[in-house]
Coordinates of C-alpha atoms in Angstrom, one line a residue:
Chain N
S1 CA 23.2 -31.6 5.1
Q2 CA 20.6 -29.5 6.6
Q3 CA 21.3 -26.7 9.0
G4 CA 17.7 -26.5 10.6
E5 CA 15.5 -28.7 12.6
E6 CA 11.8 -27.6 13.0
D7 CA 9.9 -28.4 15.8
P8 CA 7.5 -30.0 16.2
Q9 CA 7.5 -32.3 13.6
A10 CA 3.6 -32.5 13.1
L11 CA 1.2 -30.2 14.5
S12 CA -2.9 -30.1 14.2
I13 CA -5.3 -27.5 15.2
Q14 CA -8.9 -26.5 14.9
E15 CA -9.6 -23.4 12.6
G16 CA -9.4 -20.2 14.4
E17 CA -6.5 -21.4 16.8
N18 CA -2.9 -20.1 16.8
A19 CA -0.1 -22.3 15.5
T20 CA 3.4 -22.0 16.6
M21 CA 6.4 -23.5 14.9
N22 CA 9.9 -23.6 16.1
C23 CA 13.5 -24.0 14.1
S24 CA 17.1 -24.6 15.7
Y25 CA 20.0 -23.9 13.4
K26 CA 23.6 -24.5 14.0
T27 CA 25.7 -21.9 12.4
S28 CA 25.9 -18.3 12.5
I29 CA 23.5 -17.0 9.8
N30 CA 22.6 -14.0 7.4
N31 CA 19.3 -14.3 7.6
L32 CA 16.5 -17.0 8.1
Q33 CA 13.7 -17.3 5.7
W34 CA 10.1 -19.1 6.2
Y35 CA 8.6 -20.7 3.3
R36 CA 5.7 -23.1 2.9
Q37 CA 4.8 -25.8 0.8
N38 CA 1.3 -27.4 -0.2
S39 CA 1.3 -31.2 -1.1
G40 CA 5.0 -31.6 -2.6
R41 CA 4.7 -29.1 -4.6
G42 CA 7.0 -25.8 -5.2
L43 CA 7.8 -23.7 -2.3
V44 CA 6.3 -20.1 -1.4
H45 CA 8.4 -17.7 0.4
L46 CA 6.1 -16.3 3.6
I47 CA 8.8 -14.0 5.4
L48 CA 12.7 -13.3 5.7
I49 CA 13.9 -12.0 9.1
R50 CA 17.9 -10.3 8.9
S51 CA 20.3 -11.3 12.0
N52 CA 19.8 -8.1 13.1
E53 CA 16.3 -8.4 13.5
R54 CA 14.5 -9.5 16.3
E55 CA 10.8 -9.9 15.2
K56 CA 9.2 -9.1 12.0
H57 CA 5.0 -9.3 11.1
S58 CA 3.4 -9.9 8.3
G59 CA -0.4 -10.0 8.3
R60 CA -1.1 -13.2 10.0
L61 CA 2.1 -14.1 10.4
R62 CA 4.7 -13.2 13.4
V63 CA 8.3 -14.4 13.3
T64 CA 10.7 -13.9 16.0
L65 CA 14.4 -14.5 15.6
D66 CA 17.0 -15.0 18.7
T67 CA 20.9 -15.2 17.5
S68 CA 22.1 -16.3 20.4
K69 CA 19.9 -19.5 20.6
K70 CA 20.2 -19.9 17.2
S71 CA 15.9 -20.3 17.2
S72 CA 13.4 -18.8 15.5
S73 CA 9.8 -19.4 15.8
L74 CA 7.0 -18.5 13.3
L75 CA 3.5 -17.7 14.6
I76 CA 0.3 -18.0 12.2
T77 CA -2.8 -16.4 13.8
A78 CA -6.6 -17.3 13.4
S79 CA -5.4 -20.2 11.5
R80 CA -7.5 -21.1 8.2
A81 CA -7.7 -25.3 7.0
A82 CA -6.0 -23.2 3.7
D83 CA -2.8 -23.0 5.8
T84 CA -2.7 -26.4 6.1
A85 CA 0.6 -27.2 4.5
S86 CA 4.5 -28.2 4.9
Y87 CA 6.7 -25.1 6.6
F88 CA 10.2 -24.7 6.4
C89 CA 13.0 -22.7 7.9
A90 CA 15.8 -21.5 5.8
T91 CA 19.0 -20.3 6.9
D92 CA 22.1 -18.7 4.6
S93 CA 25.7 -17.5 5.7
N94 CA 28.2 -16.4 2.8
N95 CA 28.1 -19.4 0.5
N96 CA 25.6 -19.2 -1.4
D97 CA 23.9 -21.7 -0.2
M98 CA 20.0 -21.8 1.6
R99 CA 20.2 -24.7 4.3
F100 CA 16.2 -25.9 4.6
G101 CA 14.9 -27.9 7.8
A102 CA 12.9 -30.7 7.8
G103 CA 9.6 -29.3 7.9
T104 CA 6.9 -29.1 10.1
R105 CA 3.2 -30.4 8.4
L106 CA 0.7 -28.2 9.9
T107 CA -2.8 -29.3 9.5
V108 CA -5.6 -27.1 10.6
K109 CA -8.8 -28.7 10.8
P110 CA -12.2 -27.3 9.7
Chain S
E1 CA 5.4 -11.4 -15.2
T2 CA 6.6 -15.3 -15.7
G3 CA 7.1 -17.1 -12.7
V4 CA 9.8 -20.0 -12.5
T5 CA 8.6 -23.3 -14.8
Q6 CA 10.1 -26.4 -14.8
S7 CA 9.8 -29.5 -17.0
P8 CA 8.9 -32.2 -17.3
T9 CA 6.9 -32.7 -14.4
H10 CA 7.3 -36.5 -13.8
L11 CA 10.1 -38.6 -15.0
I12 CA 10.4 -42.4 -14.4
K13 CA 14.6 -43.7 -15.3
T14 CA 16.3 -46.7 -14.9
R15 CA 19.4 -46.9 -12.1
G16 CA 22.6 -46.0 -14.4
Q17 CA 20.6 -44.0 -16.9
Q18 CA 20.8 -40.1 -17.7
V19 CA 18.4 -37.6 -17.0
T20 CA 18.4 -33.6 -17.6
L21 CA 15.7 -31.1 -16.3
R22 CA 15.3 -28.2 -17.0
C23 CA 14.3 -24.8 -15.6
S24 CA 12.9 -21.5 -16.6
S25 CA 14.0 -18.4 -14.2
Q26 CA 11.7 -15.7 -13.2
S27 CA 11.5 -13.0 -15.7
G28 CA 14.4 -10.8 -14.6
H29 CA 16.5 -13.1 -12.4
N30 CA 19.6 -13.9 -13.5
T31 CA 20.6 -16.6 -10.5
V32 CA 19.2 -19.9 -10.2
S33 CA 19.4 -22.4 -7.8
W34 CA 18.7 -26.3 -7.8
Y35 CA 17.4 -28.7 -4.6
Q36 CA 16.7 -32.1 -4.1
Q37 CA 14.1 -32.8 -1.8
A38 CA 13.3 -36.3 -0.8
L39 CA 10.4 -37.4 0.7
G40 CA 9.2 -36.0 4.0
Q41 CA 12.4 -34.2 4.2
G42 CA 13.6 -30.7 3.4
P43 CA 15.0 -29.2 0.1
Q44 CA 18.7 -30.0 -0.2
F45 CA 21.0 -27.6 -1.9
I46 CA 23.0 -29.0 -4.8
F47 CA 24.3 -26.0 -7.0
Q48 CA 23.8 -22.2 -7.8
Y49 CA 24.4 -20.4 -11.1
Y50 CA 24.6 -16.7 -11.7
R51 CA 25.7 -15.7 -15.4
E52 CA 26.4 -18.7 -16.4
E53 CA 29.0 -19.6 -14.1
E54 CA 28.2 -22.1 -10.9
N55 CA 28.4 -20.1 -7.7
G56 CA 28.0 -22.3 -5.4
R57 CA 28.1 -26.1 -4.8
G58 CA 26.1 -28.3 -1.8
N59 CA 27.3 -32.0 -0.9
F60 CA 26.4 -33.7 -4.3
P61 CA 28.7 -36.0 -6.1
P62 CA 30.0 -34.4 -9.5
R63 CA 27.6 -36.6 -11.6
F64 CA 25.2 -33.5 -10.5
S65 CA 26.4 -31.3 -13.2
G66 CA 24.2 -27.8 -14.3
L67 CA 24.3 -25.2 -17.1
Q68 CA 23.0 -22.0 -17.5
F69 CA 22.2 -20.0 -20.4
P70 CA 22.2 -16.7 -21.7
N71 CA 18.5 -16.1 -21.1
Y72 CA 19.3 -17.5 -17.5
S73 CA 17.5 -20.9 -17.6
S74 CA 19.2 -23.7 -16.3
E75 CA 19.4 -27.6 -16.9
L76 CA 20.2 -30.1 -14.0
N77 CA 21.9 -32.9 -15.3
V78 CA 22.1 -36.7 -12.9
N79 CA 24.3 -39.3 -14.6
A80 CA 24.5 -42.7 -13.4
L81 CA 21.3 -42.4 -11.6
E82 CA 21.1 -44.3 -9.0
L83 CA 17.8 -45.5 -6.8
D84 CA 18.5 -42.9 -3.7
D85 CA 18.5 -39.8 -6.4
S86 CA 14.1 -40.7 -6.6
A87 CA 13.1 -37.3 -5.0
L88 CA 11.5 -33.9 -5.8
Y89 CA 13.7 -31.8 -8.3
L90 CA 13.1 -28.2 -7.4
C91 CA 15.2 -24.9 -9.3
A92 CA 14.6 -21.5 -7.6
S93 CA 15.5 -18.1 -9.1
S94 CA 16.5 -14.9 -7.8
I95 CA 18.2 -11.9 -7.8
P96 CA 21.8 -11.3 -6.2
Y97 CA 21.4 -9.7 -2.8
Y98 CA 17.6 -10.2 -2.8
N99 CA 17.4 -13.5 -0.7
E100 CA 13.9 -14.6 -1.5
Q101 CA 13.7 -17.5 -3.9
F102 CA 11.1 -17.8 -6.3
F103 CA 10.5 -21.8 -6.6
G104 CA 9.1 -23.7 -9.6
P105 CA 6.7 -26.4 -9.0
G106 CA 9.3 -29.5 -9.3
T107 CA 10.0 -32.1 -11.2
R108 CA 9.3 -35.5 -9.4
L109 CA 11.9 -38.0 -10.1
T110 CA 11.6 -41.8 -10.1
V111 CA 14.6 -44.1 -10.4
L112 CA 13.8 -47.9 -10.8

């Protein structure tokens, strides 16, 4: 079963705008990760945030984590057409399985 | 450094048949996880292998089985294929305690 739920399911923006995607999960976690997938291919790891962290940055990416609300957000600043992809959050706890949400499909129009 | 590779890329089978999918892990990674991704959904965890032993399993029936070899490559076997088994099968390799997983490009399985 899937752990997380991403919101929105789909997002369409213009190049240069910021994109914000949210993820909610149900059980306690060790880490939360965000992955990107282009056109049904393999996933690419973007960023990991640990349960004791609240915010993390990597280039144009900013991730926040609120464990009290069991939610996370991914912000992509100054988006580019090449950012068009599906974005997934994934959580892991203590039983070695990583649980993914259903993803947000981001379209960045040039 | 060689990335994760999977074979075959695409596969078409009929209901009731058996299939074997293969995965070569990234150099130095001794943990391999398998996922099933249905169209429009996120990946669902099937199982994980660490040093040739199953190290965790998701909610999949026993007809989904796996192997890991001494070189850390892995196989996913699915018996008695059903139409709902049609999906993209992803494998990912990692190192214990480093949670980032490196994914292969996937095998697209179609069951007719």
